[in-house]
XYZ file of C-alpha atoms in Angstrom:
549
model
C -7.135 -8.168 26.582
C -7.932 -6.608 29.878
C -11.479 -7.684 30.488
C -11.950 -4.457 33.505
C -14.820 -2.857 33.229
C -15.334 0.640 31.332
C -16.466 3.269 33.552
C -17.551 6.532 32.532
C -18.663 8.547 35.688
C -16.897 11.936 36.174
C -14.746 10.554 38.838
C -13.298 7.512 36.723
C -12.531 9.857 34.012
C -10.934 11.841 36.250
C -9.052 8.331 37.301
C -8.221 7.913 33.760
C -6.412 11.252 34.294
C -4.218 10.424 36.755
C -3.689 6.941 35.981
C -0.115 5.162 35.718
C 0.762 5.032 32.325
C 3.015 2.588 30.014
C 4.613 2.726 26.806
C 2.339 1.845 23.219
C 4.652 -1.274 22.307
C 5.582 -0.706 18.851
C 4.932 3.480 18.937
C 8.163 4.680 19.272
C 9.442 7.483 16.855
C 12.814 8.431 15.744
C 14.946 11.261 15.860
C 14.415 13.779 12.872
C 16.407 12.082 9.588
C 16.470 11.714 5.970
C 14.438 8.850 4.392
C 13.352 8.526 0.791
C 10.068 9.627 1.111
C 10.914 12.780 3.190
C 13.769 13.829 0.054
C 10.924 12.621 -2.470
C 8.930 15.432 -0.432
C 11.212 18.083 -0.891
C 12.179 18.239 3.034
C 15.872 17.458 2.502
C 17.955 17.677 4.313
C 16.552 16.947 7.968
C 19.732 16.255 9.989
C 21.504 19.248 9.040
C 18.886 21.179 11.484
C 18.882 20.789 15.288
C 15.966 19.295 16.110
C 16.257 22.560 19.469
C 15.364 24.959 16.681
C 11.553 22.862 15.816
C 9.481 24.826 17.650
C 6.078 24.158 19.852
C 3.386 23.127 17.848
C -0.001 25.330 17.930
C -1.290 24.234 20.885
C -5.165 25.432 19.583
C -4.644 24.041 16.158
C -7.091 20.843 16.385
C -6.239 17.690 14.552
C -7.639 14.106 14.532
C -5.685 11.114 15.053
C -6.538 7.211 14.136
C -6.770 4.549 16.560
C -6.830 1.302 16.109
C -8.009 -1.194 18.400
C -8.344 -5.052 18.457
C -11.068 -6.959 16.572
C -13.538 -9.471 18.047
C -11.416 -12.105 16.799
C -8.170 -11.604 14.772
C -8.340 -12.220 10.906
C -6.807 -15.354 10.741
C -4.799 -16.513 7.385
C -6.897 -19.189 6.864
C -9.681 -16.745 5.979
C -7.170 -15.340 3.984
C -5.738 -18.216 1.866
C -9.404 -20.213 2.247
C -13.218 -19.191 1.448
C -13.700 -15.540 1.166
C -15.729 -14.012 3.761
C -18.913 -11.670 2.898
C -19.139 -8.366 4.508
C -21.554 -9.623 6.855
C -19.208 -12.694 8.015
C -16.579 -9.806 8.441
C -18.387 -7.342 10.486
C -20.208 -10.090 12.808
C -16.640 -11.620 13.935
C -13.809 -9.206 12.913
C -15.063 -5.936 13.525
C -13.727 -3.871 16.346
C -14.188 -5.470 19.645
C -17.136 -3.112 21.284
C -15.465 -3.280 24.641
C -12.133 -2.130 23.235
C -14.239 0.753 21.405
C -16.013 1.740 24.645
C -12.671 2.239 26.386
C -10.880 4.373 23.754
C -14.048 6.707 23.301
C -14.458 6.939 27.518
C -10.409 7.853 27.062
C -10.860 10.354 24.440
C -13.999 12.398 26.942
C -11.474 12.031 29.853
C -8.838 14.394 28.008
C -11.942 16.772 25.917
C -11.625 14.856 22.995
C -14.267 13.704 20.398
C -14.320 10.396 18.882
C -15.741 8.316 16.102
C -15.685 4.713 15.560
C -15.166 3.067 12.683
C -15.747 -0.720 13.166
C -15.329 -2.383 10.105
C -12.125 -0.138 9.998
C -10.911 -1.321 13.646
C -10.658 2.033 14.460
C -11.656 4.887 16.228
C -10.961 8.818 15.119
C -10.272 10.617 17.895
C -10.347 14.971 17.566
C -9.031 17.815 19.850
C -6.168 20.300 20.425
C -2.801 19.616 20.205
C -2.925 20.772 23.528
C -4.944 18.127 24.555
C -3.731 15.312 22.673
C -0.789 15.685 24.136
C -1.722 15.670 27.527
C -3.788 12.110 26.241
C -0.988 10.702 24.385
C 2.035 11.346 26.885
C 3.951 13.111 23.807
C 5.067 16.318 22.795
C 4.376 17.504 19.469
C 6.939 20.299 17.872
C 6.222 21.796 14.176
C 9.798 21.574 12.033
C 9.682 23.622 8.769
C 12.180 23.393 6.080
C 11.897 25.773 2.959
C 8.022 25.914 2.636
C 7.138 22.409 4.184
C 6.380 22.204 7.678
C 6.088 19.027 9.515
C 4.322 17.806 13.021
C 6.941 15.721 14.892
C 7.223 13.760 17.508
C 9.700 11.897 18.937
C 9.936 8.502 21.438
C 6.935 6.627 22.719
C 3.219 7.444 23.024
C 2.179 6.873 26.870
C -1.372 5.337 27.510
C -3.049 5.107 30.885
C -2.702 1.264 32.044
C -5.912 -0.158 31.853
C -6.307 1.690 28.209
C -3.245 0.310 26.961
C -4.472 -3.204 26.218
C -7.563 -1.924 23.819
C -4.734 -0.137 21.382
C -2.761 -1.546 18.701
C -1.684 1.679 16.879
C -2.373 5.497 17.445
C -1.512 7.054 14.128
C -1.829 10.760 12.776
C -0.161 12.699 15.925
C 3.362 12.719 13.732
C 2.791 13.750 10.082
C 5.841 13.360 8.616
C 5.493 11.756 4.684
C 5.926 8.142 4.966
C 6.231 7.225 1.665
C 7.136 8.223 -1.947
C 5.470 7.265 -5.720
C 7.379 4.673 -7.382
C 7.723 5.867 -10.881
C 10.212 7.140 -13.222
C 10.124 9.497 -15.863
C 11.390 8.522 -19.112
C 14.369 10.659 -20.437
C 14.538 12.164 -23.900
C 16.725 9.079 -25.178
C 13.234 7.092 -24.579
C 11.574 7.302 -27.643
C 8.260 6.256 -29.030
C 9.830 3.986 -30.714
C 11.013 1.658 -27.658
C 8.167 2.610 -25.339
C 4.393 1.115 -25.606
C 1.132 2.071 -24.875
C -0.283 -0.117 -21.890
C -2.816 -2.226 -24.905
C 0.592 -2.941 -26.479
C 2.022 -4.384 -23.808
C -1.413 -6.049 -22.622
C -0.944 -7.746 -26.115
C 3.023 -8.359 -25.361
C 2.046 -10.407 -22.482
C -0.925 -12.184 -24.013
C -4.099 -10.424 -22.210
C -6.973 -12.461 -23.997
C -8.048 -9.035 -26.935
C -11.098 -9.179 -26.178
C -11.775 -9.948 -22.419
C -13.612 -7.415 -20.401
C -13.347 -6.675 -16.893
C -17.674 -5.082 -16.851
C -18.127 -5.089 -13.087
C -15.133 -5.125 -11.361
C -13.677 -1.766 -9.898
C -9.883 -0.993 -9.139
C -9.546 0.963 -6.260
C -6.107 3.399 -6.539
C -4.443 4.624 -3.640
C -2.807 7.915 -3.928
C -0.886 10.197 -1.462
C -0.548 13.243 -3.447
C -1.274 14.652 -6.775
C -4.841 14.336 -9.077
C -6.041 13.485 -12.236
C -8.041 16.294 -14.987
C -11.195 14.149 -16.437
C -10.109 15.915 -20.102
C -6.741 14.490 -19.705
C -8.533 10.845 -19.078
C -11.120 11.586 -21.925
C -8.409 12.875 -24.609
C -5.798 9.931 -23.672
C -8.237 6.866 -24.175
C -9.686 8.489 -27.093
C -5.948 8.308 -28.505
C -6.462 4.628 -27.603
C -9.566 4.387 -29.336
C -11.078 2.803 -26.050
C -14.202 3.955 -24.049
C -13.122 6.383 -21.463
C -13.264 4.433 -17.543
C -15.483 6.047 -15.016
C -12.946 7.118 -12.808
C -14.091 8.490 -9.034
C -11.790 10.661 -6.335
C -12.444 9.359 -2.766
C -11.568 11.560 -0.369
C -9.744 10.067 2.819
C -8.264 12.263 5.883
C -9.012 15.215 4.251
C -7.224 14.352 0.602
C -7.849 16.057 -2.416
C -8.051 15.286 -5.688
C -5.481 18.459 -6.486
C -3.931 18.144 -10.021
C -0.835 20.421 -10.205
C 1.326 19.630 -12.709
C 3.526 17.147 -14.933
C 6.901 17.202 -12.595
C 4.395 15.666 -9.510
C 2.345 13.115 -8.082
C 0.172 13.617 -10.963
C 2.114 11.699 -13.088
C 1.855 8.751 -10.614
C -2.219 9.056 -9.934
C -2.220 9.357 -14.237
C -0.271 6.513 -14.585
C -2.420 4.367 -12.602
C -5.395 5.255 -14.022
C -4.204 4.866 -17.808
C -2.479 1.195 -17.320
C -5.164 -0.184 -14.828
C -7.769 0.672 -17.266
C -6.596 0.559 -20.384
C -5.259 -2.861 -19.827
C -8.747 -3.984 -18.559
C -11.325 -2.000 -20.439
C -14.550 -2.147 -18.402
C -13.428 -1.760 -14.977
C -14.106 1.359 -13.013
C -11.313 3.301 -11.251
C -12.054 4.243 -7.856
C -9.165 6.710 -6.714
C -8.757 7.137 -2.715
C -6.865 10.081 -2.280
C -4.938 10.257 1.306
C -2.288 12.416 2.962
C 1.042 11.670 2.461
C 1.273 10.166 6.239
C 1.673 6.448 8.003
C -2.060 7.553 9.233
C -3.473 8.138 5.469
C -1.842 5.076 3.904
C -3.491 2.897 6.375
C -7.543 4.763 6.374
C -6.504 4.686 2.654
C -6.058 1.119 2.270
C -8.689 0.602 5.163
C -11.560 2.749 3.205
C -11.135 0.975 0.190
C -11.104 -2.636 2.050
C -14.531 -1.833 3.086
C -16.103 0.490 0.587
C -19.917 -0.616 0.269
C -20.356 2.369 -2.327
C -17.904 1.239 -4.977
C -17.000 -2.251 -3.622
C -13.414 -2.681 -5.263
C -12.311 -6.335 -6.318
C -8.772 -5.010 -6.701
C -6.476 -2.618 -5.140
C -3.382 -1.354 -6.313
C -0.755 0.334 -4.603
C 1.790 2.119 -6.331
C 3.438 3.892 -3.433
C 5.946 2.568 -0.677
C 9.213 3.038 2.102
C 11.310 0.846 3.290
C 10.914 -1.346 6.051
C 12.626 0.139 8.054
C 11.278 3.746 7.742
C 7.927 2.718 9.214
C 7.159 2.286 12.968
C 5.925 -1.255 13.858
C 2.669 -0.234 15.033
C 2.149 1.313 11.758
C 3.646 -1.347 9.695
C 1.542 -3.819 11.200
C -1.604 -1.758 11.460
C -1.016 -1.481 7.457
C -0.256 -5.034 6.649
C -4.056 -5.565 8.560
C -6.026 -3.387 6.398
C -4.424 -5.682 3.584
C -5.514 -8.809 5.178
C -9.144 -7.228 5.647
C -8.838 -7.200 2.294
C -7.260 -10.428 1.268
C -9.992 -12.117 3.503
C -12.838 -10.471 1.782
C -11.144 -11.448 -1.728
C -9.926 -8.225 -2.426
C -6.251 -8.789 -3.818
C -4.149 -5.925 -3.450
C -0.678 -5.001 -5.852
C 1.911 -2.936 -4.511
C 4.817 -1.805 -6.151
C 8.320 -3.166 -5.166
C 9.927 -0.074 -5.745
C 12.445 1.434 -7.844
C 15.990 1.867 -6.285
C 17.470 -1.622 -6.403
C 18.058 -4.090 -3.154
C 18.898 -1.045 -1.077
C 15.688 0.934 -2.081
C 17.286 3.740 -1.556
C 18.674 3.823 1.908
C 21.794 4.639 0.829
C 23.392 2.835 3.832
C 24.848 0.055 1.894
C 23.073 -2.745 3.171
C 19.413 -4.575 1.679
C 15.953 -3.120 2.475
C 13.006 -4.368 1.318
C 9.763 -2.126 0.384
C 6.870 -1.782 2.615
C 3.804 -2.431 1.660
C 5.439 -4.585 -1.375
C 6.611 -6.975 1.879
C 3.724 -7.435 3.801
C 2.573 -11.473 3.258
C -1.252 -10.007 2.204
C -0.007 -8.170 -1.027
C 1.156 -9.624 -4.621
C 4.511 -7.505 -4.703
C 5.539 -6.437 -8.007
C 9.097 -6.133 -9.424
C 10.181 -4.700 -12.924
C 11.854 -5.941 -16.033
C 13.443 -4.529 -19.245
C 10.909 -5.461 -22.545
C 12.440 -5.175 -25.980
C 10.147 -6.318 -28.649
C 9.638 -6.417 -31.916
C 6.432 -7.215 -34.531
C 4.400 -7.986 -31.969
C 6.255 -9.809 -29.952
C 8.642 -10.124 -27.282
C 12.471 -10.343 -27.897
C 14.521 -9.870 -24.773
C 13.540 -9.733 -20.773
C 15.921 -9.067 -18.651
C 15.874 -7.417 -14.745
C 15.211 -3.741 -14.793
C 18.745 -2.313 -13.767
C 19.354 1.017 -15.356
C 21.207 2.311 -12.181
C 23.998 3.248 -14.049
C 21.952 5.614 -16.223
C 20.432 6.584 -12.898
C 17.276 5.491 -13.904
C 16.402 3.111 -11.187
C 16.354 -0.353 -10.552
C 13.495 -2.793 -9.794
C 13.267 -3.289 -5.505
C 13.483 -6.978 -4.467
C 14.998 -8.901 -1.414
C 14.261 -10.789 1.816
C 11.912 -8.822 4.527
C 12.792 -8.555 8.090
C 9.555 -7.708 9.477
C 7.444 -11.067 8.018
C 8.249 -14.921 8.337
C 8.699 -16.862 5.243
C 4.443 -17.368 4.382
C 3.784 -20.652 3.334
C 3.226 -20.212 -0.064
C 7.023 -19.784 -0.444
C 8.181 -22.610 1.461
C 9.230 -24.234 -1.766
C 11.522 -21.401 -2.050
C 14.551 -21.764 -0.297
C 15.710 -18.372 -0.732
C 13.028 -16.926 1.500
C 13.644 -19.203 4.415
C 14.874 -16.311 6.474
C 11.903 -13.580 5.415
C 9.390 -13.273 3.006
C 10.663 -12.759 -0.613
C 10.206 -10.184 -2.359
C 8.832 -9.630 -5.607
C 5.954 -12.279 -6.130
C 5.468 -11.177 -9.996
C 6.716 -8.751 -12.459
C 6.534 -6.562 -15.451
C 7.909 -3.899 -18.072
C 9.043 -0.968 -15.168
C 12.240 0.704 -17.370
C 11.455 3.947 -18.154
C 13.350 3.738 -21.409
C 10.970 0.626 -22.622
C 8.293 2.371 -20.652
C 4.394 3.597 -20.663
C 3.258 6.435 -22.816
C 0.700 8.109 -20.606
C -0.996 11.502 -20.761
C -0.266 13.950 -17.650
C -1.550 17.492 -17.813
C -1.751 17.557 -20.606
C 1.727 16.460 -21.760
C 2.707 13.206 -23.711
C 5.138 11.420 -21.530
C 6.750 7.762 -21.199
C 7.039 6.490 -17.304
C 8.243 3.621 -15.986
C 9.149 1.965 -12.526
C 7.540 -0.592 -10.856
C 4.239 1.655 -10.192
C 3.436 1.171 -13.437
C 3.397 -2.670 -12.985
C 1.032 -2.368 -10.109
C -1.547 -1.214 -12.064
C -0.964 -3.876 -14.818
C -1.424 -6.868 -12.622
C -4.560 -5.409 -10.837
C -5.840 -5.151 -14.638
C -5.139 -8.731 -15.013
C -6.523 -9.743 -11.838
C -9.689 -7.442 -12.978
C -10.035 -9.568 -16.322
C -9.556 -12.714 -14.663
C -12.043 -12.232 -11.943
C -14.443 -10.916 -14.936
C -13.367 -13.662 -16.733
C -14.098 -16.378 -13.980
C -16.645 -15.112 -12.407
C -14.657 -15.001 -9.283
C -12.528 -12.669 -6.793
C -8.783 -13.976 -6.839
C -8.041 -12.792 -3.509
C -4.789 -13.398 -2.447
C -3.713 -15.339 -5.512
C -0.161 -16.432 -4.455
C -1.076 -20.049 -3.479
C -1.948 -20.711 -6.729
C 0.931 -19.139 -8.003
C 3.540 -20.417 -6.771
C 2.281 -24.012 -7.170
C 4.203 -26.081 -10.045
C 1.257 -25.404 -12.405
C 1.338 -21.877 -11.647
C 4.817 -21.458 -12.192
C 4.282 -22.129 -15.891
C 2.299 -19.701 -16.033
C 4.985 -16.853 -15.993
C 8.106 -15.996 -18.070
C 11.466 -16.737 -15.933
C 13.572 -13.804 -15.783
C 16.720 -15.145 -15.743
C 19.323 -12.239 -16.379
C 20.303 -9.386 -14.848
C 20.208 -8.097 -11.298
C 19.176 -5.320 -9.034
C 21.931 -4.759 -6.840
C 22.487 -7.430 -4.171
C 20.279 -10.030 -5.999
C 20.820 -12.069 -9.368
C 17.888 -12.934 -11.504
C 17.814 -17.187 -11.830
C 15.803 -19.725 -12.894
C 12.498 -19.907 -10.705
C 11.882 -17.465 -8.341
C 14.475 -14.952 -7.610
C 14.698 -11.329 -5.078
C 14.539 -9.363 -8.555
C 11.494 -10.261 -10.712
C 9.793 -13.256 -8.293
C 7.815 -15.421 -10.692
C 8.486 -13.262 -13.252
C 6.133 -11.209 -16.367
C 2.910 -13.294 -17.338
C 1.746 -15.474 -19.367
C -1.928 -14.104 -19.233
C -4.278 -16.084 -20.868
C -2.636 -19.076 -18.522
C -2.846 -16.718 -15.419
C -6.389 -16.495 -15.872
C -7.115 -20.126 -16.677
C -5.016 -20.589 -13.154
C -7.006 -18.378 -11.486
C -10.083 -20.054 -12.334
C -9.180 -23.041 -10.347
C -9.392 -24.250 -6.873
C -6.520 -24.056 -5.039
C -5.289 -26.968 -2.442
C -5.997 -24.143 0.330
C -9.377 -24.162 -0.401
C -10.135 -27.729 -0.839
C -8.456 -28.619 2.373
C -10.577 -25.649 3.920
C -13.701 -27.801 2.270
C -12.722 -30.929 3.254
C -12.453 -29.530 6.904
C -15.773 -28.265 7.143
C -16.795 -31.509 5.613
């Protein structure tokens, strides 16, 4: 990091101005194009129009961007995999470096922009014209409407001034096309009550202890669309004959908790809610609502990390895009706000999405989904559950892409190493694996939830999201102790008993086998022996003691 001084005097600003400029490494944009979560939008099809006939954007129309800037000292995975740092630990050696702070905010008055820093966050929210921004950011920003949506685009590189350049990581928010979609699916009428469950049903499928409590832990939700009715929550776990959750709407970049109706997002935000706390009665249900953008996934994630109001001891993510649909600034910026978490002992679910080993692409080849992939989450695939009396009778891979009814996501990432909880595996030596665990996701064995009012049954892997943060709640409830990034323990040979090997079916590319496998990881749990894992040191930490020692 450039260690130059920052100057703020009229003249250097006006420097700043007319300073050489370079590329952001990782910034650059694509041409306009189809991608799952801009068809899950409703902005299909983007190709078919020339991108000549996007026109300028408002040039007087103000918006706010995210920066994010380097941190004292980087996270490191040791903090990660080893003790759990406390808040203070965090902010007194991984908060934004003040230096790098004091350069963006002197950039931002050069070009009549306002600016707020963040610092747990790493970031710094910076405000003006479009105008103005773009004069800042060396873009062009064009507005792109299709049927009612209209989208801010840009295309290429962001520019910085030189000596700014090496105090940012990511600039996010200047481009707000969606970046990702909900991964759930709508039973069809063929799904009846009969081979559907409610979420305690399943909790009792899979052996959740009946009458563990998860008093004082708090899922935090993260949303990019849609909103939940408190009479929907209170009539649903009434059904249930469980106390209603305290459920709270956080409001990040300007989200809104904005219920609209069944055929939505809401049936994603419901479905969260429902399974995380009906499977873990107890727990409150924090719910960060976020634009549908790269920039509100990562304040999303980010706010929730380092909420001091509602303190979250699990986050679950139920929303994703492939890999290769994200920008690498973004992708990394992202997979940090997850390791803020994992290092605080905040573990954090994601959903490994629901269109098979091509996730949807649709160019024949394997994608892996994002967040699902990043190395700081416990990705989660989906399975078919038959049962009967009580118990379970047949487990296979969630494939119902005949049916089209979606498939579980799984495969190899390209954007992260092999992490070295999977070195055992020998699948994963070219990427991380993906799933790590997995669960009931077909719709037609699926969830019966409440949404607007409507009785429905949902599956897809967003479903199972919320089912392992409600184990993870119990567990830490149970233990008296935040999990963290539990994959170490895991994915040891004890922990590996601990699950129920998938070993049939497939989602596309990838067959299910015994051990781990690109379709259901680990596999569904074993929970009672889950929680008696988690309870235990793991080699990480003891060698982390030993160190010190």
């Amino acid at each position: 990091m450039s260690t130059r001084a920052v100057r703020t005097t009229a003249s250097a600003l006006a420097d700043l101005r007319n300073e050489p400029r370079s590329p952001l490494p990782g910034s650059e944009k694509s041409a306009l194009a189809d991608t799952p979560a801009t068809v899950a939008a409703g902005i299909k099809p983007l190709r078919a129009t020339a991108v000549a006939k996007a026109k300028p954007a408002s040039s007087r129309k103000k918006i706010t961007v995210s920066v994010v800037v380097p941190r004292i000292k980087p996270v490191t995975q040791a903090a990660v995999v080893g003790k759990h740092l406390t808040r203070a630990q965090f902010k007194s050696s991984h908060a934004a470096a003040p230096s790098s702070v004091k350069a963006v905010q002197a950039f931002a008055k050069a070009f009549n922009l306002s600016s707020k820093a963040e610092p747990a966050h790493s970031t710094v929210h910076v405000t003006g014209t479009v105008k103005d921004m773009q004069e800042a950011f060396g873009v062009t920003l064009q507005e792109h409407t299709v049927g009612t949506k209209t989208l801010r685009i840009r295309q290429g590189a962001i520019y910085l001034p030189d000596s700014v350049l090496p105090h940012v990581q990511a600039v996010l928010g200047l481009d707000n096309r969606p970046q990702a979609k909900p991964h759930y699916r709508v039973g069809k009428a063929r799904a009846a009550a009969s081979t559907s469950f409610t979420p305690p049903q399943l909790a009792q499928l899979y052996g959740f202890p009946p009458s563990a409590k998860a008093t004082g832990q708090t899922i935090a939700l993260i949303e990019l669309g849609g909103g939940f009715r408190q009479a929907d929550i209170a009539a649903y776990f009434k059904s249930l004959g469980i106390a209603a959750p305290s459920v709270k709407a956080v409001l990040v970049d300007g989200g809104k908790n904005a219920p609209s109706n069944a055929n939505g997002a809401d049936g994603e935000v419901m479905l969260d809610i429902e399974v995380a706390a009906a499977v873990a009665p107890g727990a409150k249900i924090a719910v960060y609502f976020a634009p549908n953008t790269d920039q509100g996934f990562v304040d999303a994630i980010a706010t929730a990390a380092h909420d001091t109001t509602n303190k979250p001891t699990i986050i679950s993510i139920s929303w994703g895009g492939p890999e290769s649909s994200w920008t690498s600034q973004a992708l990394t910026a992202l997979d940090n706000a997850c390791k803020d978490a994992a290092a605080l002992g905040i573990t954090v679910t994601a959903a490994a999405g629901d269109d098979g080993s091509n996730d949807g692409v649709g160019d024949g080849k394997k994608h892996v989904d994002f967040p699902a992939s990043s190395p700081n989450v416990l990705a989660c695939g989906g399975t078919k559950l038959v049962a009967s009396n009580g118990a379970i009778t047949s487990e296979v891979v969630w494939n119902e892409t005949a049916n089209n009814e979606g498939a579980t996501g799984g495969g190899i990432s390209t954007a992260f190493p092999q992490p070295t909880w999977q070195k055992s595996v020998a699948a994963t030596k070219s990427g991380r694996g993906v799933p790590d665990v997995a669960g009931d996701a077909n719709p037609t064995t699926g969830y019966q939830v409440r949404v607007d009012g409507q009785n429905m049954v949902i599956g897809g892997t967003s479903a199972v999201a919320p089912l392992w943060a409600g184990l993870i709640a119990l567990s830490n409830a149970t233990n008296k102790n935040a999990a963290g990034l539990p994959q170490a323990k895991l994915y040891s040979t004890t922990g590996q008993k601990a699950f129920r090997d998938i070993t049939s079916g497939n989602n596309g590319a990838f067959k299910a086998a015994k051990g781990w496998d690109a379709c259901t990881g680990l596999g569904s749990p074993k929970a009672a022996s889950i929680i008696t894992l988690l309870a235990t040191k793991s080699s990480a930490k003891k060698k982390t003691s030993r160190a010190k020692a």
